[in-house]
Amino acid sequence: MTSSPDNKSTAARVASVLPSASMLNDTLRDASPADVITAALRTIGRDRLALVSSFGTESAALLKVMADVDPAIPVIFLDTGWLFEETLAYRDTLIAALGLKDVRSIQPSEDALTREDAARELWLSDPDACCRIRKMEPLARALTPFDAWINGRKRFQGGLRADIPVVEDDGARLKFNPFANASRADIEAIYASAKLPPHPLVASGFLSVGCMPCTSRASADEDARAGRWRGRGKTECGIHTMKTS
């Protein structure tokens, strides 16, 4: 796929101004999540930095750390049209509880939905295509104004996440993973110390929550993401396995 002039100019601007991902990763590989976010903010600037959150079962920890650094950092939330009502309510709860000042709920293109998923059954026949039009394409559009983004992936989640760096290259952008080194106990400690409300579905046995048709309960002895796309041989929606720019 040929890059557009706008994409090329963005890449050139970032390359000429920002440190390389490997250089930042070397500096921040052992930094705390708060220090990683502070460094991202200092390096990129608030108007060019975004945090992407699913408002899922572990999201409050990252949002809390970010809010303590700067609650006005833009937060991108992908409202796929298939989310649990509990997730939408949880988003609103955390916005109020943490004082988040710029949460942007991004929806899929109506043209894409009409063209590719008019019957709302694409999740069943082609879950990769469903994720593409409901998550990957909306995120790519939402990230257009930004030079870097923050996400909440952790190595302990396993699978393709087991070896993620703290900072990585995402094409024309940088991608910060402040919780790359975090343990499950670290996340639980943030929830406990800040008295963060849990996602409403945790009490019902959902260890990881995504879109309703592709999320199921998981037992305590399973991987936290075992309930995502269960039986499909699919473990990621695509936003973390393909560059967004």
Tab-separated table of C-alpha atoms in Angstrom:
chain	number	residue	atom	x	y	z
A	1	MET	CA	0.000	0.000	0.000
A	2	THR	CA	1.469	3.372	-1.051
A	3	SER	CA	1.734	6.026	1.647
A	4	SER	CA	-0.108	9.258	1.034
A	5	PRO	CA	1.801	12.576	1.022
A	6	ASP	CA	0.206	13.413	4.381
A	7	ASN	CA	1.454	10.168	5.901
A	8	LYS	CA	4.926	10.716	4.472
A	9	SER	CA	5.103	14.258	5.855
A	10	THR	CA	3.912	13.041	9.263
A	11	ALA	CA	6.550	10.310	9.305
A	12	ALA	CA	9.260	12.770	8.267
A	13	ARG	CA	8.200	15.246	10.971
A	14	VAL	CA	8.200	12.607	13.674
A	15	ALA	CA	11.520	11.131	12.562
A	16	SER	CA	13.189	14.551	12.561
A	17	VAL	CA	11.878	15.672	15.954
A	18	LEU	CA	11.397	12.651	18.197
A	19	PRO	CA	13.915	10.206	19.644
A	20	SER	CA	13.819	6.718	18.188
A	21	ALA	CA	11.627	4.100	19.823
A	22	SER	CA	14.675	1.984	20.670
A	23	MET	CA	16.413	4.925	22.328
A	24	LEU	CA	13.359	5.736	24.427
A	25	ASN	CA	12.898	2.069	25.281
A	26	ASP	CA	16.493	1.833	26.498
A	27	THR	CA	15.898	4.856	28.730
A	28	LEU	CA	12.499	3.764	30.059
A	29	ARG	CA	12.778	-0.041	30.152
A	30	ASP	CA	12.781	-0.071	33.969
A	31	ALA	CA	10.727	3.084	34.594
A	32	SER	CA	7.478	3.111	36.567
A	33	PRO	CA	4.212	3.493	34.630
A	34	ALA	CA	3.870	7.081	35.886
A	35	ASP	CA	7.405	7.903	34.762
A	36	VAL	CA	6.754	6.387	31.321
A	37	ILE	CA	3.639	8.528	30.864
A	38	THR	CA	5.457	11.607	32.161
A	39	ALA	CA	8.288	11.001	29.698
A	40	ALA	CA	5.806	10.521	26.846
A	41	LEU	CA	4.057	13.759	27.760
A	42	ARG	CA	7.345	15.660	27.992
A	43	THR	CA	8.661	14.213	24.733
A	44	ILE	CA	5.511	14.406	22.608
A	45	GLY	CA	3.357	17.128	24.169
A	46	ARG	CA	-0.263	16.783	25.250
A	47	ASP	CA	-1.728	17.928	21.936
A	48	ARG	CA	0.107	15.149	20.041
A	49	LEU	CA	-0.275	12.315	22.579
A	50	ALA	CA	-3.321	10.067	23.149
A	51	LEU	CA	-4.160	7.159	25.415
A	52	VAL	CA	-6.291	4.370	23.937
A	53	SER	CA	-8.516	2.560	26.442
A	54	SER	CA	-11.159	-0.148	26.169
A	55	PHE	CA	-12.511	0.711	29.648
A	56	GLY	CA	-12.212	-3.002	30.279
A	57	THR	CA	-11.490	-5.066	33.361
A	58	GLU	CA	-7.979	-3.678	33.978
A	59	SER	CA	-8.313	-0.279	32.318
A	60	ALA	CA	-8.915	1.782	35.435
A	61	ALA	CA	-5.336	1.213	36.626
A	62	LEU	CA	-3.772	2.847	33.559
A	63	LEU	CA	-6.367	5.610	33.500
A	64	LYS	CA	-5.672	6.337	37.181
A	65	VAL	CA	-1.919	6.600	36.594
A	66	MET	CA	-2.521	8.840	33.577
A	67	ALA	CA	-4.972	11.052	35.476
A	68	ASP	CA	-2.398	11.544	38.244
A	69	VAL	CA	0.086	12.744	35.618
A	70	ASP	CA	-2.342	14.813	33.517
A	71	PRO	CA	-6.105	14.141	33.362
A	72	ALA	CA	-6.378	16.223	30.175
A	73	ILE	CA	-4.398	13.797	27.999
A	74	PRO	CA	-6.865	12.766	25.260
A	75	VAL	CA	-8.363	9.292	25.744
A	76	ILE	CA	-9.661	7.394	22.710
A	77	PHE	CA	-12.456	4.887	23.376
A	78	LEU	CA	-13.581	2.631	20.516
A	79	ASP	CA	-17.346	2.267	20.766
A	80	THR	CA	-17.719	-0.635	18.346
A	81	GLY	CA	-21.501	-0.902	18.485
A	82	TRP	CA	-21.147	-4.349	20.057
A	83	LEU	CA	-20.002	-3.368	23.552
A	84	PHE	CA	-21.740	-4.485	26.709
A	85	GLU	CA	-23.971	-1.840	28.262
A	86	GLU	CA	-21.932	-2.393	31.429
A	87	THR	CA	-18.786	-1.238	29.613
A	88	LEU	CA	-20.458	1.975	28.446
A	89	ALA	CA	-21.662	2.641	31.984
A	90	TYR	CA	-18.179	1.882	33.352
A	91	ARG	CA	-16.678	4.417	30.947
A	92	ASP	CA	-18.940	7.093	32.375
A	93	THR	CA	-18.200	5.999	35.945
A	94	LEU	CA	-14.435	6.247	35.447
A	95	ILE	CA	-14.648	9.587	33.653
A	96	ALA	CA	-16.371	11.018	36.711
A	97	ALA	CA	-14.288	9.187	39.320
A	98	LEU	CA	-10.909	10.076	37.791
A	99	GLY	CA	-11.768	13.524	36.467
A	100	LEU	CA	-10.841	12.652	32.882
A	101	LYS	CA	-11.178	15.782	30.777
A	102	ASP	CA	-10.986	14.609	27.152
A	103	VAL	CA	-12.482	11.173	26.454
A	104	ARG	CA	-13.377	10.720	22.794
A	105	SER	CA	-15.814	7.911	21.950
A	106	ILE	CA	-15.086	6.830	18.383
A	107	GLN	CA	-17.572	4.790	16.349
A	108	PRO	CA	-17.214	2.778	13.124
A	109	SER	CA	-17.959	4.390	9.787
A	110	GLU	CA	-21.633	4.031	8.881
A	111	ASP	CA	-20.603	3.492	5.262
A	112	ALA	CA	-18.354	0.586	6.261
A	113	LEU	CA	-21.074	-0.972	8.410
A	114	THR	CA	-23.661	-0.677	5.640
A	115	ARG	CA	-21.285	-2.062	3.037
A	116	GLU	CA	-19.749	-4.933	5.017
A	117	ASP	CA	-21.983	-5.705	8.002
A	118	ALA	CA	-25.532	-4.659	7.224
A	119	ALA	CA	-26.910	-7.824	8.841
A	120	ARG	CA	-24.678	-7.435	11.937
A	121	GLU	CA	-23.460	-11.024	11.562
A	122	LEU	CA	-19.893	-10.357	10.379
A	123	TRP	CA	-18.530	-11.226	13.845
A	124	LEU	CA	-19.745	-14.787	13.268
A	125	SER	CA	-18.566	-15.345	9.698
A	126	ASP	CA	-15.368	-13.253	9.659
A	127	PRO	CA	-14.312	-11.890	13.072
A	128	ASP	CA	-11.092	-10.423	11.644
A	129	ALA	CA	-13.079	-8.304	9.189
A	130	CYS	CA	-15.462	-7.298	11.971
A	131	CYS	CA	-12.551	-6.111	14.101
A	132	ARG	CA	-11.110	-4.256	11.129
A	133	ILE	CA	-14.187	-2.116	10.463
A	134	ARG	CA	-15.186	-1.692	14.109
A	135	LYS	CA	-11.779	-1.211	15.740
A	136	MET	CA	-8.771	-0.932	13.446
A	137	GLU	CA	-10.134	1.538	10.896
A	138	PRO	CA	-11.792	3.806	13.512
A	139	LEU	CA	-8.598	3.850	15.585
A	140	ALA	CA	-6.469	4.736	12.562
A	141	ARG	CA	-8.751	7.703	11.897
A	142	ALA	CA	-8.820	8.765	15.536
A	143	LEU	CA	-5.024	8.709	15.802
A	144	THR	CA	-4.509	10.937	12.761
A	145	PRO	CA	-3.773	14.099	14.823
A	146	PHE	CA	-1.332	12.316	17.142
A	147	ASP	CA	2.365	11.456	17.009
A	148	ALA	CA	2.249	8.841	19.778
A	149	TRP	CA	-0.184	6.767	21.789
A	150	ILE	CA	-0.315	4.982	25.123
A	151	ASN	CA	-1.959	1.616	25.738
A	152	GLY	CA	-2.355	-0.819	28.627
A	153	ARG	CA	-0.875	-4.093	27.348
A	154	LYS	CA	1.122	-6.179	29.812
A	155	ARG	CA	3.603	-8.991	29.306
A	156	PHE	CA	1.867	-11.178	31.872
A	157	GLN	CA	-1.158	-11.343	29.552
A	158	GLY	CA	0.904	-13.777	27.483
A	159	GLY	CA	0.561	-14.699	23.830
A	160	LEU	CA	1.759	-11.996	21.464
A	161	ARG	CA	2.103	-9.646	24.438
A	162	ALA	CA	4.761	-11.649	26.271
A	163	ASP	CA	7.732	-9.733	24.839
A	164	ILE	CA	6.414	-6.219	24.276
A	165	PRO	CA	8.883	-3.373	24.914
A	166	VAL	CA	8.064	-0.281	26.958
A	167	VAL	CA	8.334	1.875	23.825
A	168	GLU	CA	7.941	0.624	20.263
A	169	ASP	CA	7.744	1.936	16.746
A	170	ASP	CA	4.226	2.142	15.296
A	171	GLY	CA	5.013	3.320	11.802
A	172	ALA	CA	4.808	7.115	11.790
A	173	ARG	CA	4.088	7.118	15.534
A	174	LEU	CA	5.571	5.986	18.804
A	175	LYS	CA	3.679	3.560	21.008
A	176	PHE	CA	4.142	3.577	24.785
A	177	ASN	CA	3.392	0.512	26.918
A	178	PRO	CA	3.708	1.830	30.515
A	179	PHE	CA	2.491	-1.435	32.059
A	180	ALA	CA	4.725	-3.736	30.003
A	181	ASN	CA	6.678	-4.708	33.139
A	182	ALA	CA	3.706	-4.723	35.508
A	183	SER	CA	2.550	-7.845	37.314
A	184	ARG	CA	-1.027	-8.759	38.099
A	185	ALA	CA	-0.259	-7.893	41.727
A	186	ASP	CA	0.866	-4.407	40.636
A	187	ILE	CA	-2.466	-3.827	38.888
A	188	GLU	CA	-4.423	-5.102	41.881
A	189	ALA	CA	-2.413	-2.826	44.158
A	190	ILE	CA	-3.358	0.243	42.115
A	191	TYR	CA	-7.038	-0.729	42.294
A	192	ALA	CA	-6.808	-1.262	46.051
A	193	SER	CA	-4.825	1.847	46.962
A	194	ALA	CA	-6.980	4.146	44.807
A	195	LYS	CA	-10.229	2.324	45.677
A	196	LEU	CA	-11.016	2.033	41.984
A	197	PRO	CA	-14.395	0.550	41.081
A	198	PRO	CA	-14.163	-2.789	39.234
A	199	HIS	CA	-15.750	-3.354	35.847
A	200	PRO	CA	-19.341	-4.485	36.567
A	201	LEU	CA	-18.850	-7.784	34.701
A	202	VAL	CA	-15.874	-8.966	36.775
A	203	ALA	CA	-18.221	-10.254	39.478
A	204	SER	CA	-19.943	-12.390	36.824
A	205	GLY	CA	-16.753	-14.187	35.830
A	206	PHE	CA	-15.527	-12.044	32.939
A	207	LEU	CA	-11.751	-11.682	33.312
A	208	SER	CA	-11.346	-9.706	30.085
A	209	VAL	CA	-14.149	-7.829	28.345
A	210	GLY	CA	-14.389	-6.860	24.696
A	211	CYS	CA	-17.311	-6.938	22.292
A	212	MET	CA	-20.355	-8.826	23.518
A	213	PRO	CA	-20.600	-11.566	20.805
A	214	CYS	CA	-16.921	-12.484	21.116
A	215	THR	CA	-16.484	-12.375	24.906
A	216	SER	CA	-17.219	-15.209	27.313
A	217	ARG	CA	-16.543	-15.962	30.956
A	218	ALA	CA	-13.227	-17.524	31.970
A	219	SER	CA	-12.342	-19.606	34.995
A	220	ALA	CA	-9.780	-18.470	37.539
A	221	ASP	CA	-7.225	-21.028	36.333
A	222	GLU	CA	-7.416	-19.839	32.707
A	223	ASP	CA	-5.446	-17.101	31.008
A	224	ALA	CA	-7.115	-13.722	31.574
A	225	ARG	CA	-7.897	-13.421	27.854
A	226	ALA	CA	-9.134	-16.997	27.400
A	227	GLY	CA	-12.691	-15.724	27.084
A	228	ARG	CA	-11.924	-13.562	24.061
A	229	TRP	CA	-12.838	-15.180	20.710
A	230	ARG	CA	-13.021	-18.524	22.497
A	231	GLY	CA	-12.514	-21.469	20.144
A	232	ARG	CA	-11.582	-19.219	17.232
A	233	GLY	CA	-7.787	-19.431	17.285
A	234	LYS	CA	-7.877	-15.629	17.459
A	235	THR	CA	-6.311	-13.737	20.370
A	236	GLU	CA	-6.028	-10.130	19.190
A	237	CYS	CA	-8.365	-7.700	17.458
A	238	GLY	CA	-5.546	-6.377	15.257
A	239	ILE	CA	-4.866	-2.913	16.648
A	240	HIS	CA	-1.747	-4.219	18.384
A	241	THR	CA	-0.544	-6.587	15.677
A	242	MET	CA	-0.512	-4.141	12.746
A	243	LYS	CA	0.965	-0.666	12.645
A	244	THR	CA	-1.668	2.068	12.787
A	245	SER	CA	0.288	4.340	10.438
